[in-house]
Coordinates of C-alpha atoms in Angstrom, one line a residue:
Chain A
X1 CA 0.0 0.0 0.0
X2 CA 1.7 3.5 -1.0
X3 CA 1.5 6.5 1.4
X4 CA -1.1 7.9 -0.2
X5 CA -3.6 5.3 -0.6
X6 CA -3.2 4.6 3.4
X7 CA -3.9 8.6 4.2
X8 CA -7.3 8.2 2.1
X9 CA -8.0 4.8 3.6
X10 CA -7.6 6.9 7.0
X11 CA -9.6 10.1 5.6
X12 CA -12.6 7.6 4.3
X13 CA -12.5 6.0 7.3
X14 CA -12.6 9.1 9.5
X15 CA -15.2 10.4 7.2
X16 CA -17.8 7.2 7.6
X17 CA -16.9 7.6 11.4
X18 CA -18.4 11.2 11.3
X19 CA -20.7 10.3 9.1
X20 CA -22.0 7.4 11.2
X21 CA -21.7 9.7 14.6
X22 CA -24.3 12.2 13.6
X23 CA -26.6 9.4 13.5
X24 CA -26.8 10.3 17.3
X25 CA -27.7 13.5 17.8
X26 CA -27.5 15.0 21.0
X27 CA -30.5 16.6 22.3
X28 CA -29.9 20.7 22.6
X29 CA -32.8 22.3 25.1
X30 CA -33.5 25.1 26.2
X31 CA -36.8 24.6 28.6
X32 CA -38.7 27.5 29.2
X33 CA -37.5 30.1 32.0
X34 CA -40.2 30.3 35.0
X35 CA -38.2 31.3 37.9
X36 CA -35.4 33.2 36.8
X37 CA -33.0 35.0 38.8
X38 CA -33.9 38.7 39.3
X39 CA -31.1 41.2 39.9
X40 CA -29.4 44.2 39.2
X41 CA -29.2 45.2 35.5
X42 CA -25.8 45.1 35.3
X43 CA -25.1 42.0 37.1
X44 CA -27.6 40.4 35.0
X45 CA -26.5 41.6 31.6
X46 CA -22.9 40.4 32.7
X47 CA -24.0 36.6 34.4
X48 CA -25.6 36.4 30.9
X49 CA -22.4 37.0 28.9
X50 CA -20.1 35.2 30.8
X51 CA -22.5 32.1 32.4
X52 CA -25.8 32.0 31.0
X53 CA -25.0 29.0 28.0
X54 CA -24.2 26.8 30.7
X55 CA -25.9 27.8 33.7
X56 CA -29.1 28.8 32.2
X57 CA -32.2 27.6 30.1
X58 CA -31.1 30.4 27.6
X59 CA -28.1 28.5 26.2
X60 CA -26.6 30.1 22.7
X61 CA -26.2 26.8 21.5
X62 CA -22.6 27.5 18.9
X63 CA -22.9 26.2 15.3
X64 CA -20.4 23.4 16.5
X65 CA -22.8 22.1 18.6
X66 CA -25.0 20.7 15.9
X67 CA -22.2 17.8 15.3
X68 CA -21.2 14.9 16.9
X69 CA -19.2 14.0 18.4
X70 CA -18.7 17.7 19.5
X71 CA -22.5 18.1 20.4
X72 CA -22.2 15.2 22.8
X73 CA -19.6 16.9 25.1
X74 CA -21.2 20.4 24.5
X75 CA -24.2 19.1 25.9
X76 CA -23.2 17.0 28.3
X77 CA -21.4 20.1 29.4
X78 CA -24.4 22.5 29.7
X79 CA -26.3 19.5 31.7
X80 CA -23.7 19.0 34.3
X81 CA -23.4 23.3 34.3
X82 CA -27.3 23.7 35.0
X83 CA -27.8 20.8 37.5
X84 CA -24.4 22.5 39.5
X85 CA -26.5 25.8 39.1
X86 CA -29.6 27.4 37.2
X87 CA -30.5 31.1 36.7
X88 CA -33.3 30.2 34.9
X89 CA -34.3 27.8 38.3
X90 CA -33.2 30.6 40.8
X91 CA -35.9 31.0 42.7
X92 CA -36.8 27.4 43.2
X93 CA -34.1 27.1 45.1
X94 CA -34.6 27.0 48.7
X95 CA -32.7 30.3 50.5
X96 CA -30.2 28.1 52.2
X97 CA -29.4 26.4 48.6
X98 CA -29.1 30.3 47.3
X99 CA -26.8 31.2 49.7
X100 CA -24.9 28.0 49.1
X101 CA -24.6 28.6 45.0
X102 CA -23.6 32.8 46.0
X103 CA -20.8 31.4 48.1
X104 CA -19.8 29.1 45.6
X105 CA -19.9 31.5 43.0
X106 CA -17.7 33.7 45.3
X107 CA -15.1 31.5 45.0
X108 CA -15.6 30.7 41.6
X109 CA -14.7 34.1 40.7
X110 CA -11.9 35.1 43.0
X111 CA -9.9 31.9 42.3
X112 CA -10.9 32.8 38.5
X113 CA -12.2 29.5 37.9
X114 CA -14.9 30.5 35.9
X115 CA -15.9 30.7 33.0
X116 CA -13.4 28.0 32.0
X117 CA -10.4 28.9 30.0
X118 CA -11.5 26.6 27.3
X119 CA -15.0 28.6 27.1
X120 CA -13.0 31.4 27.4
X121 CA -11.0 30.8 24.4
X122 CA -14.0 30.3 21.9
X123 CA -16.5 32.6 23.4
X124 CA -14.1 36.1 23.8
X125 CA -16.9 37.6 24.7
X126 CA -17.1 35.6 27.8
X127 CA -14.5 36.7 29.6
X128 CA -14.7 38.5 33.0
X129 CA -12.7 41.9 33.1
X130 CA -11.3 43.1 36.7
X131 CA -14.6 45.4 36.9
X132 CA -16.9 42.6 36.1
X133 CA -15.6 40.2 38.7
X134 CA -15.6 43.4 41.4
X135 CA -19.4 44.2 40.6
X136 CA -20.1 40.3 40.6
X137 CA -18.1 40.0 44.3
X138 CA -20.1 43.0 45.5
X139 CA -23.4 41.8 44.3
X140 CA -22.7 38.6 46.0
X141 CA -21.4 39.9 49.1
X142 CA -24.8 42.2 49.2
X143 CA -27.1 39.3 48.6
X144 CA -25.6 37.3 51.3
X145 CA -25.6 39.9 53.9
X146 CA -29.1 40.3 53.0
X147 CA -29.0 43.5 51.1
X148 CA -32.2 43.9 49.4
X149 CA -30.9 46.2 47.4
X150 CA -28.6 43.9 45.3
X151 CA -31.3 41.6 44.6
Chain B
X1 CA 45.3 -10.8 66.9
X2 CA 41.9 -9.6 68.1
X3 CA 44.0 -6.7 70.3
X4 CA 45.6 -5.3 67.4
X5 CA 42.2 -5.5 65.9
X6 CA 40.3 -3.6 68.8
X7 CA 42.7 -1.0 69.5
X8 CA 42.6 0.8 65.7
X9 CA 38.6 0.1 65.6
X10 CA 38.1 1.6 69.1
X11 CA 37.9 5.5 67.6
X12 CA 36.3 5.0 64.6
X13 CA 33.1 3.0 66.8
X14 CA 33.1 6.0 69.3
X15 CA 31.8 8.7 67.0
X16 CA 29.7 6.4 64.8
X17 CA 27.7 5.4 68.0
X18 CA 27.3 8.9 69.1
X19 CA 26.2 10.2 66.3
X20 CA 24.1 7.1 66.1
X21 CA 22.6 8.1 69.3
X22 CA 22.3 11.8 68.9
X23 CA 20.3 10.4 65.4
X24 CA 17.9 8.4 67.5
X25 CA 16.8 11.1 70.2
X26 CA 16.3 13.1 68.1
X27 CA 14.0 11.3 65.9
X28 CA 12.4 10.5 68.8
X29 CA 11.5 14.1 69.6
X30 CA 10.1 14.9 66.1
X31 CA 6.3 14.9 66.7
X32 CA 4.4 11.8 65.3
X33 CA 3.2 12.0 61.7
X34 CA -0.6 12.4 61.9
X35 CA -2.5 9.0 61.1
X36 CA -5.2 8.8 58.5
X37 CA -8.7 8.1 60.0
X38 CA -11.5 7.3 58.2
X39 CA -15.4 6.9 58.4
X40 CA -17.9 6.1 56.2
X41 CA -20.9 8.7 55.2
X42 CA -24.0 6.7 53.8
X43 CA -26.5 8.1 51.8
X44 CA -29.9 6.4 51.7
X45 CA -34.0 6.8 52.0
X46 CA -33.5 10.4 51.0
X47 CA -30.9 11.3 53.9
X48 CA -26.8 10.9 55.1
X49 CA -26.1 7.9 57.8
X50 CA -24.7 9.4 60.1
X51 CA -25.9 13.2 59.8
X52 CA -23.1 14.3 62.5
X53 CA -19.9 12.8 62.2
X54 CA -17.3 13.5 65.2
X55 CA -13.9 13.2 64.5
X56 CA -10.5 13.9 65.9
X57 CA -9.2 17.7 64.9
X58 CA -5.7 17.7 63.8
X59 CA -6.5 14.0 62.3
X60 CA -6.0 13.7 57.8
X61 CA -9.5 11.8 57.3
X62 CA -11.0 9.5 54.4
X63 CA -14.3 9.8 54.4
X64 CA -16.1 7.3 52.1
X65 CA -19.4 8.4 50.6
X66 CA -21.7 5.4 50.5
X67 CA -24.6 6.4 47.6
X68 CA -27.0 3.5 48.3
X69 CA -29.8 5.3 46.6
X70 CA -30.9 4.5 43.4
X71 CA -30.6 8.7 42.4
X72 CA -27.2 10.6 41.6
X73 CA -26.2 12.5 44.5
X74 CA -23.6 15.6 44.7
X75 CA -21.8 15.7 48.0
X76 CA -20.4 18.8 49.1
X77 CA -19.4 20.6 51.2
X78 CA -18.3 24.8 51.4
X79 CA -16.2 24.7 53.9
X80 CA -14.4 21.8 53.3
X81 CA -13.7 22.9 49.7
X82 CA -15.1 19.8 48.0
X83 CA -17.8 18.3 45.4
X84 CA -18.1 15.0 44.1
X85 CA -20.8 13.7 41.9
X86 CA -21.9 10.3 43.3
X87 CA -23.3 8.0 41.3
X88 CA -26.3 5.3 42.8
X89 CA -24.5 2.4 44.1
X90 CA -20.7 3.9 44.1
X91 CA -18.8 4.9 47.0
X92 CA -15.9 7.7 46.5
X93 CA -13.4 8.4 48.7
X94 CA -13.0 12.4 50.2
X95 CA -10.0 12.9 51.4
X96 CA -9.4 15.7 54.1
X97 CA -6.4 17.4 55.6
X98 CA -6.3 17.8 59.4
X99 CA -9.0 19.8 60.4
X100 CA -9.2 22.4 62.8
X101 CA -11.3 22.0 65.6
X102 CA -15.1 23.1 64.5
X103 CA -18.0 22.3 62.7
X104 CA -17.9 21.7 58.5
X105 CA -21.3 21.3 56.9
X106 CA -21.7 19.2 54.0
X107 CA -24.9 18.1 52.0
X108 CA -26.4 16.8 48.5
X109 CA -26.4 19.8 46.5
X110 CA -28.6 17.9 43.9
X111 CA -31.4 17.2 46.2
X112 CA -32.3 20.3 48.2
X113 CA -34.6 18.7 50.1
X114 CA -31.6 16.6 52.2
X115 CA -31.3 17.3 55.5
X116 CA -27.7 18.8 55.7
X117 CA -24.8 16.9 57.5
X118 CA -22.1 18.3 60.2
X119 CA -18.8 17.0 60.6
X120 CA -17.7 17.9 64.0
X121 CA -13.8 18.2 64.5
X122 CA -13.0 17.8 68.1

């Protein structure tokens, strides 16, 4: 077998692989929003840019995700980000579970954990400037003290 | 024969033992390397066996989470820094560093509903 013949053996075979995966689609939702979180402007407006695709009902689902096997990690991704936390499910969560996800989120974003660098890199748009992170922190720290105001 | 032997060996042995000796007291002295403790955590009917879990401060713990439900459970904990997806019927392991003395709460963060959990350092 020359070279060449084995790289298009390889490339068919690679094809009919991708061909054969998208006969499993993975299932993209986005359930309706009842109980949303209700803040601030600003903080809302920026959890939206930087969080909502995976912590939300109101996912931007990327042109990518409409292929396996990239859809299946995409949206196994987006169900593991909403069942850790939901803005779209805010207020069904119990106070004490609120107050959890805030401290959480706290951390989250002074250990600049999130978003993840690998979100990051393919959604620019996504990432948290110094200000951002301060007005999240102080949103955060006003909710928990129990500052209706930030709510 | 076995004087000519002794004599030569007689100041070599005398600072080998001492420092031999100096070696041992003072690994002696050097405080004992905490042991690793560890309990189990067992989640079941909708609640954690036992719900407050005393153990010794200053003590590295395993804790082994027990999900003998048939749903997937999160167990976590805030102050203790840790999450860990459990799946029905798998045990993980949570390993801890010696904790100070206190309380550490720790629950399901997937079913709200569960009663939280304490571990008391004492």
């Amino acid at each position: 077998m020359t070279r060449l013949s084995r790289i298009s053996t390889v490339a068919a075979v690679a094809l009919m692989s991708l061909g054969f995966a998208q006969l499993f689609p993975a299932q993209r939702t986005n359930p309706p929003s009842s109980a949303q979180l209700v803040g601030p402007s600003p903080v809302v407006a920026t959890l939206s840019r930087a969080c909502y695709d995976c912590h939300s009902n109101e996912t931007r689902w990327p042109w990518y995700s409409h292929f396996a096997p990239l859809s299946w990690v995409i949206v196994n991704h987006v169900e593991k980000g909403r069942r850790e936390l939901n803005f779209s499910e805010w207020n069904t969560y119990y106070p004490n579970a609120q107050r959890r996800k805030l401290r959480w989120m706290g951390r989250a974003l002074s250990e600049e954990k999130m978003p993840p660098w690998y979100y990051r890199l393919a959604h620019p748009d996504a990432r948290l400037s110094a200000s951002d992170r301060i007005l999240l922190q102080r949103w955060i720290a006003g909710t928990l003290a129990g500052d209706t105001s930030a709510q | 024969m076995h004087s000519r032997l002794r004599q030569p060996l007689f100041p070599t042995l005398l600072p080998v033992s001492l420092i031999l000796v100096v070696s041992l007291i003072l690994l002696g002295r050097q405080p004992a390397r905490p042991e690793t403790a560890s309990s189990e955590i067992r989640f079941e009917n909708h609640h954690f066996t036992p719900q407050s879990l005393t153990i010794s401060a200053g003590q590295e713990l395993v804790i082994k989470v027990v999900n003998a439900s048939s749903e997937t459970i999160e167990f976590e904990s805030f102050k203790l820094n840790r999450e860990k997806a459990v799946q029905p019927g798998e045990t993980i392991s949570v390993h801890l560093p010696a904790l100070s003395p206190g309380s550490y709460d720790f629950y399901d963060d997937f079913h709200q509903d569960v009663p939280e959990g304490t571990i008391i350092a004492k």
